[in-house]
Short mmCIF file of C-alpha atoms and ligand atoms in Angstrom, two decimals:
data_model
loop_
_atom_site.label_atom_id
_atom_site.label_comp_id
_atom_site.label_asym_id
_atom_site.label_seq_id
_atom_site.Cartn_x
_atom_site.Cartn_y
_atom_site.Cartn_z
CA MET A 9 259.13 -147.57 40.38
CA SER A 10 258.87 -148.59 36.76
CA ALA A 11 260.55 -146.51 34.09
CA ARG A 12 257.60 -147.22 31.82
CA PRO A 13 254.28 -145.62 32.63
CA LEU A 14 252.19 -147.93 34.76
CA ILE A 15 248.47 -148.17 35.36
CA ARG A 16 247.12 -149.90 38.43
CA PHE A 17 243.54 -150.65 39.42
CA LEU A 18 243.07 -149.44 43.00
CA GLY A 19 239.38 -150.34 43.01
CA THR A 20 237.16 -152.25 40.61
CA GLY A 21 233.90 -152.39 42.54
CA TRP A 22 230.50 -150.79 42.23
CA SER A 23 229.32 -148.20 44.72
CA HIS A 24 228.72 -150.83 47.45
CA GLY A 25 232.10 -152.47 47.00
CA VAL A 26 232.44 -156.27 47.06
CA PRO A 27 231.80 -157.95 49.44
CA MET A 28 228.66 -155.89 49.89
CA ILE A 29 227.30 -155.22 53.37
CA ALA A 30 224.66 -157.79 54.39
CA CYS A 31 224.93 -159.85 51.19
CA ASP A 32 224.99 -163.64 51.54
CA CYS A 33 225.82 -164.48 47.93
CA GLU A 34 228.73 -166.80 47.18
CA VAL A 35 230.97 -164.03 45.81
CA CYS A 36 230.48 -161.93 48.95
CA THR A 37 230.86 -164.79 51.42
CA GLN A 38 233.71 -166.77 49.80
CA ARG A 39 235.89 -163.67 49.37
CA HIS A 40 238.17 -164.90 46.61
CA PRO A 41 241.04 -162.35 46.47
CA LYS A 42 240.10 -161.35 42.91
CA ASN A 43 236.50 -160.75 44.01
CA ILE A 44 237.49 -158.18 46.65
CA ARG A 45 236.44 -154.96 44.90
CA ARG A 46 237.08 -151.59 46.48
CA ARG A 47 235.32 -148.51 45.18
CA PRO A 48 236.53 -147.46 41.70
CA SER A 49 239.88 -145.71 41.32
CA LEU A 50 242.80 -145.87 38.90
CA LEU A 51 246.46 -145.08 39.68
CA LEU A 52 248.76 -143.74 36.95
CA GLN A 53 252.48 -143.69 37.59
CA ASP A 54 255.57 -142.72 35.63
CA ALA A 55 259.16 -142.32 36.83
CA ARG A 56 258.40 -139.02 38.57
CA HIS A 57 254.63 -138.64 38.93
CA THR A 58 251.74 -140.40 40.61
CA LEU A 59 248.18 -139.50 39.65
CA VAL A 60 244.82 -140.95 40.62
CA ILE A 61 241.47 -140.86 38.90
CA ASP A 62 238.79 -140.66 41.64
CA THR A 63 239.24 -140.93 45.40
CA GLY A 64 236.30 -142.99 46.68
CA PRO A 65 235.51 -144.07 50.25
CA ASP A 66 238.24 -146.75 50.13
CA PHE A 67 241.03 -144.33 49.21
CA ARG A 68 242.84 -144.62 52.56
CA ASP A 69 242.81 -148.42 52.40
CA GLN A 70 243.91 -148.32 48.77
CA ALA A 71 246.84 -146.02 49.55
CA LEU A 72 247.96 -148.28 52.41
CA THR A 73 247.33 -151.61 50.66
CA PHE A 74 249.00 -150.64 47.41
CA GLY A 75 251.83 -148.62 48.95
CA ILE A 76 251.14 -145.18 47.52
CA HIS A 77 253.80 -142.87 48.91
CA SER A 78 253.26 -139.75 46.87
CA LEU A 79 250.54 -138.12 44.86
CA ASP A 80 250.90 -135.26 42.39
CA ALA A 81 247.37 -134.73 41.10
CA VAL A 82 243.80 -135.99 41.38
CA PHE A 83 241.28 -136.23 38.56
CA MET A 84 237.57 -136.67 39.32
CA THR A 85 235.14 -138.25 36.87
CA HIS A 86 231.95 -137.11 38.66
CA GLU A 87 230.43 -136.22 41.99
CA HIS A 88 229.03 -139.58 43.12
CA ALA A 89 230.01 -140.69 46.60
CA ASP A 90 231.77 -143.86 45.40
CA HIS A 91 234.18 -141.62 43.46
CA VAL A 92 234.86 -138.67 45.78
CA MET A 93 234.18 -139.60 49.42
CA GLY A 94 237.77 -140.54 50.29
CA PHE A 95 239.11 -137.21 49.13
CA ASP A 96 239.98 -135.88 52.58
CA ASP A 97 242.78 -138.46 52.85
CA VAL A 98 244.78 -136.82 50.07
CA ARG A 99 245.91 -134.36 52.75
CA ARG A 100 248.65 -136.77 53.84
CA PHE A 101 250.17 -136.33 50.37
CA THR A 102 250.01 -132.56 50.58
CA TRP A 103 251.83 -132.02 53.90
CA ALA A 104 255.22 -131.44 52.33
CA ARG A 105 254.01 -129.48 49.33
CA GLU A 106 254.86 -125.84 48.92
CA THR A 107 252.15 -125.35 46.32
CA PRO A 108 248.60 -126.73 46.35
CA MET A 109 248.13 -130.13 44.70
CA PRO A 110 245.97 -129.83 41.58
CA VAL A 111 242.55 -131.49 41.71
CA TYR A 112 240.86 -131.53 38.32
CA ALA A 113 237.14 -131.93 37.67
CA ASP A 114 234.43 -130.43 35.49
CA PRO A 115 232.94 -127.17 36.87
CA HIS A 116 229.78 -128.85 38.18
CA THR A 117 231.75 -131.49 40.08
CA LEU A 118 234.16 -128.84 41.41
CA ALA A 119 231.21 -126.87 42.78
CA ARG A 120 229.93 -130.02 44.52
CA LEU A 121 233.38 -130.78 45.95
CA LYS A 122 233.55 -127.29 47.40
CA ILE A 123 230.23 -127.90 49.16
CA VAL A 124 231.23 -131.31 50.51
CA TYR A 125 234.75 -130.17 51.49
CA PRO A 126 234.29 -126.48 52.36
CA TYR A 127 237.36 -126.47 54.61
CA VAL A 128 240.01 -127.20 51.99
CA SER A 129 240.72 -123.53 51.41
CA ALA A 130 241.72 -123.29 55.10
CA PHE A 131 245.18 -124.66 54.26
CA ARG A 132 246.30 -121.05 54.09
CA ILE A 133 245.71 -120.83 57.86
CA PRO A 134 248.82 -122.08 59.71
CA GLY A 135 248.24 -125.32 61.61
CA LYS A 136 245.10 -126.41 59.77
CA ALA A 137 245.34 -130.14 58.93
CA VAL A 138 243.37 -129.95 55.72
CA PRO A 139 244.14 -130.96 52.13
CA LYS A 140 246.43 -128.40 50.52
CA VAL A 141 244.83 -128.55 47.11
CA GLY A 142 243.77 -126.32 44.29
CA PHE A 143 240.53 -127.10 42.48
CA LEU A 144 241.04 -126.67 38.74
CA PRO A 145 238.54 -126.98 35.87
CA TRP A 146 239.12 -130.03 33.71
CA GLU A 147 237.56 -129.37 30.34
CA ALA A 148 240.53 -129.90 28.04
CA PRO A 149 243.53 -132.26 27.96
CA VAL A 150 245.87 -132.03 30.96
CA SER A 151 249.46 -133.28 30.61
CA LEU A 152 251.56 -134.42 33.55
CA GLY A 153 254.77 -136.37 33.04
CA ASP A 154 254.16 -139.22 30.61
CA PHE A 155 250.39 -138.88 30.83
CA ARG A 156 247.92 -136.77 28.89
CA LEU A 157 244.37 -136.99 30.25
CA THR A 158 241.43 -135.86 28.13
CA PRO A 159 237.95 -135.88 29.67
CA PHE A 160 234.88 -136.56 27.54
CA PRO A 161 231.20 -136.54 28.61
CA VAL A 162 229.33 -139.80 29.04
CA PRO A 163 225.66 -140.31 30.03
CA HIS A 164 225.27 -141.34 33.67
CA ALA A 165 222.40 -140.66 36.07
CA ASP A 166 221.56 -137.23 34.62
CA LEU A 167 224.62 -135.48 35.99
CA PRO A 168 227.91 -134.41 34.43
CA CYS A 169 230.14 -137.47 34.23
CA HIS A 170 233.31 -138.03 32.25
CA GLY A 171 235.31 -140.81 30.73
CA VAL A 172 239.04 -140.30 30.29
CA LEU A 173 241.29 -140.81 27.30
CA ILE A 174 244.73 -141.56 28.78
CA GLU A 175 247.60 -141.08 26.35
CA THR A 176 251.18 -142.10 27.12
CA PRO A 177 254.19 -142.03 24.77
CA GLY A 178 253.29 -145.56 23.62
CA LYS A 179 249.60 -146.15 24.24
CA ARG A 180 246.04 -144.85 24.01
CA ILE A 181 243.89 -146.08 26.88
CA GLY A 182 240.18 -145.44 27.47
CA TYR A 183 238.77 -145.40 31.01
CA VAL A 184 235.03 -145.10 31.63
CA PRO A 185 234.18 -146.25 35.16
CA ASP A 186 230.56 -145.09 35.05
CA CYS A 187 228.14 -144.68 32.12
CA SER A 188 224.82 -145.97 30.86
CA ASP A 189 225.91 -145.88 27.22
CA LEU A 190 228.65 -144.50 24.97
CA PRO A 191 227.37 -141.96 22.43
CA ALA A 192 228.92 -141.60 18.98
CA GLU A 193 231.14 -138.70 20.11
CA ALA A 194 232.63 -140.83 22.89
CA LEU A 195 233.15 -143.79 20.56
CA GLU A 196 234.99 -141.48 18.19
CA ILE A 197 237.39 -140.37 20.94
CA LEU A 198 237.83 -144.04 21.87
CA GLY A 199 239.02 -144.95 18.39
CA ASP A 200 242.34 -146.68 17.77
CA LEU A 201 242.83 -147.65 21.42
CA ASP A 202 245.39 -150.07 22.78
CA ILE A 203 243.45 -150.69 25.99
CA MET A 204 239.81 -150.03 26.94
CA ILE A 205 238.54 -150.11 30.53
CA LEU A 206 234.74 -150.07 30.84
CA ASN A 207 232.16 -150.49 33.58
CA ALA A 208 229.96 -153.58 33.84
CA LEU A 209 227.70 -153.38 36.89
CA ARG A 210 225.62 -156.56 36.97
CA HIS A 211 223.33 -158.73 34.83
CA LYS A 212 220.04 -156.92 35.60
CA PRO A 213 219.56 -153.64 33.69
CA HIS A 214 220.18 -150.40 35.60
CA PRO A 215 219.21 -146.95 34.29
CA ALA A 216 222.61 -145.41 35.03
CA HIS A 217 224.99 -148.30 34.30
CA LEU A 218 226.00 -150.90 31.75
CA THR A 219 225.14 -154.56 32.21
CA LEU A 220 227.77 -157.18 31.40
CA GLU A 221 226.00 -157.81 28.10
CA SER A 222 225.85 -154.13 27.08
CA SER A 223 229.44 -153.57 28.18
CA LEU A 224 230.68 -156.50 26.10
CA ALA A 225 228.74 -155.19 23.08
CA LEU A 226 230.39 -151.76 23.41
CA LEU A 227 233.83 -153.30 23.92
CA HIS A 228 233.30 -155.28 20.73
CA ARG A 229 232.46 -152.04 18.87
CA ILE A 230 235.47 -150.23 20.33
CA GLY A 231 237.65 -153.16 19.32
CA ALA A 232 240.70 -152.50 21.49
CA PRO A 233 243.16 -155.42 21.49
CA ALA A 234 242.97 -155.54 25.29
CA SER A 235 239.89 -154.63 27.36
CA TYR A 236 239.11 -154.74 31.07
CA LEU A 237 235.85 -154.65 33.00
CA THR A 238 235.57 -152.51 36.14
CA HIS A 239 232.94 -150.98 38.51
CA MET A 240 231.54 -154.48 39.07
CA GLY A 241 229.07 -155.77 41.62
CA CYS A 242 228.87 -159.23 43.16
CA ASP A 243 227.10 -160.86 40.22
CA PHE A 244 230.51 -161.59 38.80
CA ASP A 245 232.73 -164.36 40.19
CA TYR A 246 236.26 -163.94 38.83
CA PRO A 247 237.29 -167.63 38.66
CA ALA A 248 233.98 -168.59 37.03
CA LEU A 249 233.37 -165.66 34.67
CA ASN A 250 236.80 -164.45 33.58
CA PRO A 251 237.75 -167.59 31.58
CA THR A 252 234.45 -167.39 29.67
CA LEU A 253 234.87 -163.81 28.42
CA PRO A 254 235.60 -163.18 24.73
CA ALA A 255 239.25 -163.12 23.64
CA GLY A 256 241.02 -159.94 24.69
CA ILE A 257 238.47 -159.05 27.41
CA SER A 258 239.26 -159.63 31.08
CA MET A 259 237.80 -158.72 34.42
CA ALA A 260 240.04 -156.26 36.22
CA TYR A 261 240.77 -156.83 39.91
CA ASP A 262 242.10 -154.64 42.68
CA GLY A 263 245.88 -154.37 42.44
CA LEU A 264 246.07 -155.42 38.77
CA GLU A 265 248.88 -153.57 36.97
CA ILE A 266 249.00 -152.97 33.25
CA ALA A 267 251.77 -151.33 31.23
CA GLY A 268 250.80 -147.85 30.16
ZN1 ZN B 14 230.40 -145.24 40.46
ZN1 ZN B 15 226.97 -160.37 47.13
ZN1 ZN B 16 228.34 -142.68 39.41
#
């Protein structure tokens, strides 16, 4: 484990993942390793803590593939299935805990999680194999180890959705896996960044997401020295597109590690 804080992309795909079921496009059929995109999730790790932002349907595969052996907290950006539907598998990380593992989300998303996972409170019953977690409201910065995570609202499909400002002792990192735009308040929070990670869904406009073109325009405005695209569909072929992106902007891929 690195002494420096580390950020790792566990998933960089849109809600379908890439390859997408029943898609015959070149990206889906050729399966270049950097075009394999699990549902969106980000791992944050320092010398003593492991955190994840979102636990989508691929969370089990991500934990096995990328060798996650412990987990200290979960942060949820919003209620959509591609961000929360692997949550049950956090229970493996809570077996040995004496206290519930914190799971942070905005109050609306917490209420939805309690509906989808009504059994989590059953951990108090001996023998119940359920996640031993505590749902906590995430409306202000939360600090854990080397990381300070501040949620901020972003427009996305008419439901509460949050981007995250990740601060470490050396860096300011923005992470917005889902949004249709970034309002002035969000751009203000995303000032003076070292790294920006922003969604780019596809070429064709979508009411709830950024296109590649709109994402690149926002990244240009944010002006971080290093930027990464995530939450991508199968329009984007890594070997073809990545070399053509503007200086400082790269496509992320599953497993990519960046220094935090
Ligand atoms: Zn999503
Ligand atoms: Zn495809
Ligand atoms: Zn979403």
